[in-house]
Amino acid sequence: MSILEVKNLSVILGNKEILKDISFSLNEGEILLVIGPNGGGKTTLLKAILNIIPYSGKIYIKQGYKLGYVPQNLENVSNLPICVFEMFKFFTNASSKKVEEIMEFFKLREYKDELFKNLSGGLKQKVLISISILKDSKILLLDEPTNNLDVSAQNEFYRLIKELREKYGVSFIIVSHDIGIVNSTADKILCLNKVMYYHGIVKVDEEIIRKLYQSEVKIILHDH
Amino acid sequence: MIISAIIFGSIISLVLGILSFFVVSRNLEFAGTGISHAVFGGLAIGILLNINPLITATIFSIIFSLLIVESSNKQNENTAIGVLYPFSMAIGIFILSKFSKNYQDIWSYLFGNIFLISKFDFFVFLVYSVVIVFFILFRFKELVLIAFHKELAISNGINVKLYDYLFFIVLSIGIILSVKLLGVILSTAFLVIPSAISFRLFKGIIKNIVFSCLISLSFTALGIVLSYLFDLPVSSTIVIMASTLYLILSLFQLRGKHS
């Protein structure tokens, strides 16, 4: 059953057409991987869905399904001297039992008195995902979450994503360059470079990728 | 006189301590300087038109701060502020040197004079302080989330632009408060130094707000007392003491990192 539907979405920023006529849908419990070259509009797509930037077309989100967002580049996110536990306290209304539970899940307890800005990229992400979960977000939009992670941390990250889906019934739209994880993690993919090259169940062949990235690529798919 | 100066200075410094938390968190130091210079143009126009300068300064600084928000989505934000603030400052200097016979006026606006407060000033400042504290208290979560990450705030349904307008208006009237204590030239010191010191020492937003207030309160009270006892200029005494502490802390922490 579809919980998010995008119909004929176009985004023009300044005089530049960033996205043109994008249509796709996300079903409950699905993990949708958005791939495509840099500057192809992946982040813009997330921002349009989140209503951060103006767009034309229709975005339909099923009632009661809140969006959560983890932006890209968390390195210099803020100078605010906020501790992890304060973020749970001020950014959510969750009970302390729920906060304990999610801190256990992400193994965040030892960092709760640390400043957010001093955490590693991977930990910052876990904190922001925790906050989305505590706010009862049912659709999480993650922008290049594995960029600064090494391979083992990437594997760990996608394992946690699948666990979150089971435990909290969350669906995901993940912008990523990790074409390698498509088979093992994603239910659907969206190939994006201003226009949509492919949307559907996982079936990336080299022809699609070649068109999308406009270069010769060899796909080596591997399971985790 | 000293008692009323200390009471008045304490109220102002508490308000500035809270504001300084948001200014340093959001890296708005430069915008603060810009608004303080706009205040000077506004004060001068008040003197020229024979209106209470506090009122014209308020109007002037609010207009200026709204312009900052309006241009904040464009890349040339700092350039715009960089041109507008000397412009407003120049208008102030021009008017005051051409039309004001009373150099004491210019001097007291540029460098502050906490010992010269009229009843009207006191009333206006009390109202301003209450407005600032209430706004921040009642909209604390939203303001913190915006200071944390603007896009995250928007995606949480917060009207960031509206909040920015309101925040900058509040910041403007905060700067007007500080002009009486520190003068236009040094007014931004207390929008920066209290939290700059506190951020180096403490973790957590609540601790930092409390200690920003305590730091600015202590320096203000100490500065007023010292300048009363030894006949020193208030604003520079306060700012020299506070900046010295900041510099010592920075050096100390720098050495700590290298050893």
Short mmCIF file of C-alpha atoms in Angstrom, two decimals:
data_model
loop_
_atom_site.label_atom_id
_atom_site.label_comp_id
_atom_site.label_asym_id
_atom_site.label_seq_id
_atom_site.Cartn_x
_atom_site.Cartn_y
_atom_site.Cartn_z
CA MET A 1 0.00 0.00 0.00
CA SER A 2 1.49 3.28 -1.00
CA ILE A 3 2.19 5.78 1.78
CA LEU A 4 3.97 8.38 -0.31
CA GLU A 5 3.26 9.27 -3.88
CA VAL A 6 5.04 11.78 -6.05
CA LYS A 7 3.35 12.82 -9.27
CA ASN A 8 4.89 14.92 -12.05
CA LEU A 9 7.26 16.67 -9.68
CA SER A 10 9.38 19.42 -11.21
CA VAL A 11 11.72 21.79 -9.45
CA ILE A 12 13.14 24.97 -10.89
CA LEU A 13 15.60 26.93 -8.76
CA GLY A 14 16.66 30.29 -10.13
CA ASN A 15 16.50 29.66 -13.86
CA LYS A 16 17.75 26.14 -13.62
CA GLU A 17 15.57 23.13 -14.02
CA ILE A 18 16.78 20.68 -11.40
CA LEU A 19 14.07 18.02 -11.62
CA LYS A 20 11.65 17.30 -14.41
CA ASP A 21 8.49 15.26 -14.28
CA ILE A 22 9.37 12.80 -11.55
CA SER A 23 6.73 10.26 -10.52
CA PHE A 24 7.15 7.41 -8.10
CA SER A 25 5.66 5.86 -5.02
CA LEU A 26 6.77 4.32 -1.77
CA ASN A 27 4.94 1.45 -0.11
CA GLU A 28 4.72 0.75 3.57
CA GLY A 29 7.89 -0.83 4.90
CA GLU A 30 9.87 -0.30 1.71
CA ILE A 31 13.44 0.87 1.38
CA LEU A 32 13.82 3.02 -1.73
CA LEU A 33 17.34 3.80 -2.86
CA VAL A 34 17.80 6.96 -4.94
CA ILE A 35 20.94 6.83 -7.07
CA GLY A 36 22.38 9.08 -9.75
CA PRO A 37 25.33 11.35 -10.50
CA ASN A 38 26.24 14.39 -8.40
CA GLY A 39 24.13 17.41 -9.27
CA GLY A 40 21.42 15.10 -10.59
CA GLY A 41 18.79 16.40 -8.16
CA LYS A 42 18.78 13.69 -5.49
CA THR A 43 19.02 16.08 -2.53
CA THR A 44 16.58 18.44 -4.24
CA LEU A 45 14.06 15.59 -4.46
CA LEU A 46 14.27 15.04 -0.70
CA LYS A 47 13.94 18.77 0.00
CA ALA A 48 10.87 19.01 -2.21
CA ILE A 49 9.23 16.09 -0.40
CA LEU A 50 10.06 17.80 2.91
CA ASN A 51 8.56 21.06 1.66
CA ILE A 52 11.83 22.92 2.17
CA ILE A 53 11.93 24.20 -1.41
CA PRO A 54 9.18 25.19 -3.84
CA TYR A 55 8.07 22.67 -6.49
CA SER A 56 5.35 21.99 -8.99
CA GLY A 57 3.46 18.72 -9.19
CA LYS A 58 1.82 16.69 -6.45
CA ILE A 59 3.28 15.05 -3.40
CA TYR A 60 0.85 12.91 -1.51
CA ILE A 61 1.70 11.61 1.95
CA LYS A 62 -0.71 9.27 3.68
CA GLN A 63 -2.33 10.79 6.72
CA GLY A 64 -0.55 10.07 9.98
CA TYR A 65 2.75 9.26 8.29
CA LYS A 66 5.25 11.78 9.55
CA LEU A 67 8.48 12.48 7.69
CA GLY A 68 11.90 12.38 9.31
CA TYR A 69 15.03 13.83 7.77
CA VAL A 70 18.74 13.34 8.18
CA PRO A 71 20.61 15.91 6.09
CA GLN A 72 23.90 15.45 4.30
CA ASN A 73 27.24 16.80 5.58
CA LEU A 74 26.79 16.80 9.30
CA GLU A 75 30.37 17.89 9.82
CA ASN A 76 29.86 21.59 10.49
CA VAL A 77 26.18 21.42 11.19
CA SER A 78 26.01 23.90 14.05
CA ASN A 79 27.94 25.77 16.68
CA LEU A 80 25.13 25.14 19.17
CA PRO A 81 26.59 23.61 22.35
CA ILE A 82 23.78 21.07 22.69
CA CYS A 83 24.30 17.68 24.37
CA VAL A 84 22.80 14.48 23.00
CA PHE A 85 20.34 14.07 25.88
CA GLU A 86 19.23 17.69 25.48
CA MET A 87 18.39 17.00 21.85
CA PHE A 88 16.13 14.14 22.91
CA LYS A 89 14.56 16.41 25.51
CA PHE A 90 14.06 19.56 23.42
CA PHE A 91 13.46 18.11 19.96
CA THR A 92 11.01 15.36 20.91
CA ASN A 93 8.22 14.79 23.41
CA ALA A 94 9.14 11.16 23.93
CA SER A 95 8.94 9.48 27.32
CA SER A 96 12.21 8.69 29.06
CA LYS A 97 11.47 4.98 28.61
CA LYS A 98 11.39 5.40 24.84
CA VAL A 99 14.54 7.52 24.91
CA GLU A 100 16.33 4.79 26.89
CA GLU A 101 15.14 2.17 24.44
CA ILE A 102 16.42 3.98 21.34
CA MET A 103 19.72 4.86 23.05
CA GLU A 104 20.10 1.15 23.77
CA PHE A 105 19.32 0.29 20.16
CA PHE A 106 21.96 2.65 18.76
CA LYS A 107 24.36 2.20 21.71
CA LEU A 108 24.29 5.93 22.39
CA ARG A 109 24.15 5.88 26.16
CA GLU A 110 27.82 6.59 26.72
CA TYR A 111 27.56 9.68 24.51
CA LYS A 112 24.49 11.24 26.06
CA ASP A 113 26.44 13.96 27.87
CA GLU A 114 28.64 14.71 24.86
CA LEU A 115 28.21 17.72 22.62
CA PHE A 116 26.56 16.81 19.33
CA LYS A 117 29.09 18.85 17.38
CA ASN A 118 31.98 16.80 18.80
CA LEU A 119 30.55 13.42 17.73
CA SER A 120 31.77 11.48 14.71
CA GLY A 121 29.69 11.60 11.51
CA GLY A 122 28.29 8.12 12.11
CA LEU A 123 27.18 8.93 15.65
CA LYS A 124 25.60 12.22 14.57
CA GLN A 125 23.53 10.27 12.11
CA LYS A 126 22.43 7.78 14.73
CA VAL A 127 21.34 10.65 17.01
CA LEU A 128 19.30 12.29 14.25
CA ILE A 129 17.69 9.01 13.23
CA SER A 130 16.85 8.36 16.89
CA ILE A 131 15.15 11.74 17.09
CA SER A 132 13.05 10.97 14.01
CA ILE A 133 12.02 7.65 15.53
CA LEU A 134 11.15 9.33 18.84
CA LYS A 135 9.00 11.84 16.96
CA ASP A 136 7.12 8.86 15.52
CA SER A 137 8.28 9.54 11.98
CA LYS A 138 7.22 6.72 9.70
CA ILE A 139 9.10 7.72 6.57
CA LEU A 140 12.79 8.55 6.96
CA LEU A 141 14.61 10.52 4.31
CA LEU A 142 18.35 10.01 4.55
CA ASP A 143 20.72 12.04 2.40
CA GLU A 144 23.94 10.18 1.60
CA PRO A 145 24.12 8.63 5.05
CA THR A 146 27.11 6.39 4.33
CA ASN A 147 29.39 8.97 2.73
CA ASN A 148 31.87 9.26 5.55
CA LEU A 149 31.65 5.70 6.78
CA ASP A 150 34.21 2.97 6.16
CA VAL A 151 33.05 -0.29 4.61
CA SER A 152 32.37 -2.12 7.86
CA ALA A 153 30.49 0.88 9.26
CA GLN A 154 28.44 0.98 6.04
CA ASN A 155 27.46 -2.67 6.44
CA GLU A 156 26.56 -2.04 10.06
CA PHE A 157 24.51 0.99 9.03
CA TYR A 158 22.38 -0.92 6.51
CA ARG A 159 21.91 -3.74 9.02
CA LEU A 160 20.53 -1.19 11.50
CA ILE A 161 18.25 0.28 8.84
CA LYS A 162 16.67 -3.09 8.23
CA GLU A 163 16.31 -3.67 11.96
CA LEU A 164 14.61 -0.29 12.39
CA ARG A 165 12.15 -1.22 9.70
CA GLU A 166 11.25 -4.41 11.56
CA LYS A 167 11.15 -2.87 15.01
CA TYR A 168 9.47 0.49 14.36
CA GLY A 169 7.71 -0.07 11.03
CA VAL A 170 9.63 2.70 9.32
CA SER A 171 10.00 3.11 5.56
CA PHE A 172 13.06 4.72 4.00
CA ILE A 173 14.07 6.88 1.09
CA ILE A 174 17.86 6.80 0.99
CA VAL A 175 19.97 8.90 -1.33
CA SER A 176 23.21 7.06 -1.88
CA HIS A 177 26.10 6.19 -4.11
CA ASP A 178 26.23 2.65 -2.76
CA ILE A 179 25.09 0.85 -5.88
CA GLY A 180 26.69 -2.26 -4.39
CA ILE A 181 24.12 -2.58 -1.61
CA VAL A 182 21.14 -2.37 -3.95
CA ASN A 183 20.55 -6.11 -4.01
CA SER A 184 20.96 -6.77 -0.33
CA THR A 185 19.05 -3.82 1.11
CA ALA A 186 16.80 -1.93 -1.27
CA ASP A 187 13.32 -2.99 -2.27
CA LYS A 188 13.10 -0.43 -5.03
CA ILE A 189 15.40 1.98 -6.74
CA LEU A 190 15.00 5.32 -8.40
CA CYS A 191 17.63 6.34 -10.95
CA LEU A 192 17.75 10.10 -11.18
CA ASN A 193 19.59 12.64 -13.27
CA LYS A 194 17.21 15.58 -13.67
CA VAL A 195 14.73 13.16 -15.24
CA MET A 196 13.90 9.67 -14.08
CA TYR A 197 15.83 6.88 -15.75
CA TYR A 198 14.30 4.00 -13.92
CA HIS A 199 11.94 3.40 -11.08
CA GLY A 200 10.87 0.04 -9.81
CA ILE A 201 11.96 -3.13 -8.22
CA VAL A 202 15.65 -3.75 -8.00
CA LYS A 203 16.93 -4.58 -11.42
CA VAL A 204 19.91 -2.40 -12.15
CA ASP A 205 21.60 -3.53 -15.29
CA GLU A 206 24.65 -1.96 -16.77
CA GLU A 207 22.62 -0.38 -19.54
CA ILE A 208 20.62 1.76 -17.07
CA ILE A 209 23.69 2.71 -15.09
CA ARG A 210 25.59 3.60 -18.27
CA LYS A 211 22.80 5.93 -19.37
CA LEU A 212 22.40 7.40 -15.90
CA TYR A 213 26.02 8.20 -15.25
CA GLN A 214 26.89 8.65 -18.92
CA SER A 215 30.00 6.58 -18.58
CA GLU A 216 31.11 2.97 -18.86
CA VAL A 217 30.51 1.17 -15.63
CA LYS A 218 30.81 -2.38 -14.53
CA ILE A 219 28.46 -3.40 -11.76
CA ILE A 220 29.80 -5.80 -9.23
CA LEU A 221 26.88 -6.64 -7.02
CA HIS A 222 27.59 -8.22 -3.71
CA ASP A 223 25.51 -9.45 -0.83
CA HIS A 224 26.20 -8.54 2.73
CA MET B 1 23.10 56.67 41.48
CA ILE B 2 25.37 53.66 41.62
CA ILE B 3 22.55 51.47 42.94
CA SER B 4 20.24 52.32 40.07
CA ALA B 5 23.12 51.87 37.62
CA ILE B 6 23.83 48.41 39.01
CA ILE B 7 20.16 47.37 38.92
CA PHE B 8 19.77 48.70 35.43
CA GLY B 9 23.07 47.19 34.25
CA SER B 10 22.15 43.82 35.75
CA ILE B 11 18.85 43.63 33.90
CA ILE B 12 20.52 44.56 30.63
CA SER B 13 23.38 42.13 31.10
CA LEU B 14 21.06 39.22 31.86
CA VAL B 15 19.11 39.88 28.68
CA LEU B 16 22.32 40.21 26.66
CA GLY B 17 23.64 36.98 28.17
CA ILE B 18 20.63 35.09 26.78
CA LEU B 19 20.86 36.79 23.39
CA SER B 20 24.57 36.15 23.20
CA PHE B 21 23.88 32.40 23.43
CA PHE B 22 21.93 32.53 20.18
CA VAL B 23 24.25 35.02 18.47
CA VAL B 24 27.33 32.84 19.03
CA SER B 25 25.46 29.58 18.29
CA ARG B 26 24.32 30.97 14.97
CA ASN B 27 27.50 32.86 14.13
CA LEU B 28 25.63 36.15 13.93
CA GLU B 29 28.43 38.28 15.39
CA PHE B 30 28.82 40.30 12.23
CA ALA B 31 25.08 40.92 11.85
CA GLY B 32 25.07 42.16 15.45
CA THR B 33 27.77 44.68 14.67
CA GLY B 34 25.78 45.82 11.64
CA ILE B 35 22.63 46.38 13.67
CA SER B 36 24.51 48.31 16.36
CA HIS B 37 25.82 50.74 13.76
CA ALA B 38 22.33 51.14 12.33
CA VAL B 39 21.27 52.09 15.84
CA PHE B 40 23.68 55.02 15.75
CA GLY B 41 22.12 56.43 12.57
CA GLY B 42 18.71 56.08 14.22
CA LEU B 43 19.79 57.85 17.39
CA ALA B 44 21.17 60.76 15.38
CA ILE B 45 17.97 61.15 13.37
CA GLY B 46 16.04 61.27 16.65
CA ILE B 47 18.26 64.08 17.89
CA LEU B 48 17.89 65.94 14.58
CA LEU B 49 14.08 65.66 14.57
CA ASN B 50 13.82 66.26 18.28
CA ILE B 51 12.13 62.93 18.89
CA ASN B 52 13.29 60.65 21.68
CA PRO B 53 16.32 58.97 20.06
CA LEU B 54 15.41 55.58 21.55
CA ILE B 55 12.31 55.50 19.40
CA THR B 56 14.02 56.40 16.14
CA ALA B 57 16.86 54.01 16.94
CA THR B 58 14.34 51.22 17.48
CA ILE B 59 12.65 51.87 14.16
CA PHE B 60 15.95 52.17 12.34
CA SER B 61 17.46 49.01 13.73
CA ILE B 62 14.31 46.98 13.13
CA ILE B 63 14.24 48.05 9.48
CA PHE B 64 17.91 47.22 9.17
CA SER B 65 17.53 43.80 10.76
CA LEU B 66 14.56 42.95 8.53
CA LEU B 67 16.75 43.80 5.53
CA ILE B 68 19.35 41.37 6.84
CA VAL B 69 16.80 38.54 7.05
CA GLU B 70 15.45 39.43 3.63
CA SER B 71 18.90 39.17 2.08
CA SER B 72 19.96 36.18 4.14
CA ASN B 73 19.04 33.66 1.48
CA LYS B 74 21.33 35.29 -0.98
CA GLN B 75 25.04 34.76 -0.99
CA ASN B 76 25.94 38.42 -0.64
CA GLU B 77 24.42 38.79 2.83
CA ASN B 78 27.66 39.90 4.43
CA THR B 79 28.39 42.33 1.63
CA ALA B 80 25.00 43.96 2.04
CA ILE B 81 25.51 44.33 5.79
CA GLY B 82 29.06 45.53 5.15
CA VAL B 83 27.78 48.37 2.98
CA LEU B 84 24.68 49.28 4.97
CA TYR B 85 26.27 49.60 8.36
CA PRO B 86 28.95 52.17 7.60
CA PHE B 87 26.23 54.00 5.66
CA SER B 88 24.03 54.26 8.72
CA MET B 89 27.01 55.10 10.91
CA ALA B 90 28.04 57.83 8.47
CA ILE B 91 24.54 59.32 8.51
CA GLY B 92 24.80 59.42 12.29
CA ILE B 93 28.19 61.09 12.34
CA PHE B 94 27.15 63.54 9.63
CA ILE B 95 23.97 64.61 11.41
CA LEU B 96 25.52 64.84 14.84
CA SER B 97 28.59 66.80 13.79
CA LYS B 98 26.53 69.14 11.60
CA PHE B 99 23.49 69.73 13.77
CA SER B 100 24.17 68.75 17.34
CA LYS B 101 25.70 71.40 19.53
CA ASN B 102 26.04 68.98 22.35
CA TYR B 103 29.10 66.76 21.98
CA GLN B 104 28.20 65.05 25.21
CA ASP B 105 25.36 63.43 23.26
CA ILE B 106 27.64 61.90 20.68
CA TRP B 107 30.08 60.79 23.31
CA SER B 108 27.43 59.11 25.46
CA TYR B 109 25.88 57.26 22.51
CA LEU B 110 29.21 56.10 21.14
CA PHE B 111 30.61 54.95 24.46
CA GLY B 112 27.54 54.52 26.66
CA ASN B 113 26.65 56.07 29.96
CA ILE B 114 24.92 53.89 32.46
CA PHE B 115 24.92 56.67 35.07
CA LEU B 116 22.69 58.89 32.95
CA ILE B 117 19.31 57.21 32.77
CA SER B 118 16.01 59.02 32.60
CA LYS B 119 12.76 57.57 33.88
CA PHE B 120 11.58 57.19 30.31
CA ASP B 121 14.73 55.25 29.39
CA PHE B 122 14.21 52.97 32.32
CA PHE B 123 10.61 52.29 31.35
CA VAL B 124 11.46 51.59 27.71
CA PHE B 125 14.31 49.30 28.69
CA LEU B 126 12.16 47.38 31.12
CA VAL B 127 9.55 46.79 28.42
CA TYR B 128 12.24 45.72 25.92
CA SER B 129 13.78 43.31 28.41
CA VAL B 130 10.45 41.71 29.21
CA VAL B 131 9.61 41.32 25.50
CA ILE B 132 12.97 39.68 24.76
CA VAL B 133 12.91 37.29 27.70
CA PHE B 134 9.31 36.23 27.09
CA PHE B 135 9.85 35.65 23.39
CA ILE B 136 12.88 33.46 24.01
CA LEU B 137 11.30 31.61 26.91
CA PHE B 138 8.06 30.79 25.11
CA ARG B 139 9.64 29.93 21.78
CA PHE B 140 12.75 28.30 23.17
CA LYS B 141 12.42 24.89 21.48
CA GLU B 142 11.78 26.40 18.07
CA LEU B 143 14.68 28.87 18.39
CA VAL B 144 17.04 26.09 19.46
CA LEU B 145 16.02 23.85 16.57
CA ILE B 146 16.53 26.73 14.11
CA ALA B 147 19.94 27.43 15.63
CA PHE B 148 20.71 23.73 15.27
CA HIS B 149 19.75 23.29 11.62
CA LYS B 150 17.47 25.51 9.56
CA GLU B 151 16.33 22.88 7.08
CA LEU B 152 15.62 20.39 9.83
CA ALA B 153 13.51 23.10 11.46
CA ILE B 154 11.58 23.73 8.25
CA SER B 155 10.99 20.01 7.77
CA ASN B 156 9.53 20.00 11.30
CA GLY B 157 6.93 22.52 10.18
CA ILE B 158 8.54 25.60 11.73
CA ASN B 159 8.11 28.83 9.79
CA VAL B 160 11.80 29.66 9.92
CA LYS B 161 11.53 32.93 8.05
CA LEU B 162 8.89 34.30 10.42
CA TYR B 163 10.99 33.23 13.41
CA ASP B 164 14.04 34.87 11.89
CA TYR B 165 12.14 38.14 11.48
CA LEU B 166 11.02 37.99 15.09
CA PHE B 167 14.43 36.94 16.34
CA PHE B 168 16.18 39.78 14.53
CA ILE B 169 13.67 42.31 15.86
CA VAL B 170 14.35 41.01 19.36
CA LEU B 171 18.08 41.15 18.67
CA SER B 172 17.76 44.77 17.52
CA ILE B 173 16.04 45.90 20.67
CA GLY B 174 18.61 43.92 22.67
CA ILE B 175 21.33 45.91 20.97
CA ILE B 176 19.55 49.13 21.85
CA LEU B 177 19.63 48.02 25.49
CA SER B 178 23.34 47.43 25.25
CA VAL B 179 23.99 50.84 23.69
CA LYS B 180 23.08 52.53 26.97
CA LEU B 181 25.44 50.30 28.89
CA LEU B 182 28.33 50.00 26.47
CA GLY B 183 27.74 52.49 23.69
CA VAL B 184 27.45 51.83 19.95
CA ILE B 185 31.15 51.06 19.54
CA LEU B 186 31.30 48.36 22.19
CA SER B 187 27.67 47.24 22.25
CA THR B 188 28.28 44.00 20.41
CA ALA B 189 30.90 42.95 22.96
CA PHE B 190 28.20 41.54 25.22
CA LEU B 191 26.47 39.82 22.36
CA VAL B 192 29.60 37.80 21.81
CA ILE B 193 31.93 37.59 24.80
CA PRO B 194 29.66 36.00 27.48
CA SER B 195 28.85 32.96 25.34
CA ALA B 196 32.29 32.90 23.74
CA ILE B 197 33.68 32.39 27.26
CA SER B 198 30.96 30.02 28.38
CA PHE B 199 31.15 27.80 25.24
CA ARG B 200 34.80 27.16 26.06
CA LEU B 201 33.96 25.95 29.54
CA PHE B 202 30.63 24.17 29.54
CA LYS B 203 28.67 21.50 27.68
CA GLY B 204 24.92 21.77 27.16
CA ILE B 205 22.55 24.56 26.22
CA ILE B 206 20.99 25.16 29.63
CA LYS B 207 24.37 25.38 31.36
CA ASN B 208 25.65 27.71 28.65
CA ILE B 209 22.70 30.08 28.87
CA VAL B 210 22.93 30.23 32.67
CA PHE B 211 26.67 30.85 32.63
CA SER B 212 26.49 33.40 29.79
CA CYS B 213 24.10 35.37 31.98
CA LEU B 214 26.26 34.98 35.08
CA ILE B 215 29.39 36.02 33.18
CA SER B 216 27.83 39.14 31.72
CA LEU B 217 26.18 39.98 35.04
CA SER B 218 29.44 39.67 37.00
CA PHE B 219 31.46 41.78 34.59
CA THR B 220 28.79 44.45 34.43
CA ALA B 221 28.42 44.74 38.20
CA LEU B 222 32.17 44.64 38.75
CA GLY B 223 32.79 47.17 35.97
CA ILE B 224 30.21 49.60 37.32
CA VAL B 225 31.57 49.38 40.87
CA LEU B 226 35.21 49.74 39.77
CA SER B 227 34.51 52.68 37.52
CA TYR B 228 32.49 54.36 40.26
CA LEU B 229 35.24 53.88 42.83
CA PHE B 230 38.21 54.76 40.64
CA ASP B 231 36.56 57.11 38.15
CA LEU B 232 37.10 54.84 35.13
CA PRO B 233 35.08 54.78 31.89
CA VAL B 234 32.42 52.10 32.46
CA SER B 235 32.04 50.51 29.05
CA SER B 236 35.70 50.04 28.28
CA THR B 237 36.43 48.78 31.80
CA ILE B 238 33.75 46.10 31.42
CA VAL B 239 34.82 45.07 27.94
CA ILE B 240 38.55 45.01 28.74
CA MET B 241 37.96 42.71 31.71
CA ALA B 242 35.65 40.36 29.80
CA SER B 243 37.85 40.14 26.70
CA THR B 244 40.92 39.55 28.83
CA LEU B 245 39.28 36.55 30.45
CA TYR B 246 38.34 35.21 27.03
CA LEU B 247 41.89 35.66 25.72
CA ILE B 248 43.44 34.01 28.77
CA LEU B 249 41.06 31.06 28.42
CA SER B 250 41.86 30.71 24.72
CA LEU B 251 45.60 30.74 25.35
CA PHE B 252 45.22 28.30 28.19
CA GLN B 253 43.17 25.86 26.09
CA LEU B 254 45.54 26.26 23.13
CA ARG B 255 48.46 25.30 25.35
CA GLY B 256 46.46 22.40 26.74
CA LYS B 257 45.93 21.06 23.23
CA HIS B 258 49.61 21.28 22.31
CA SER B 259 51.05 19.67 25.39
#
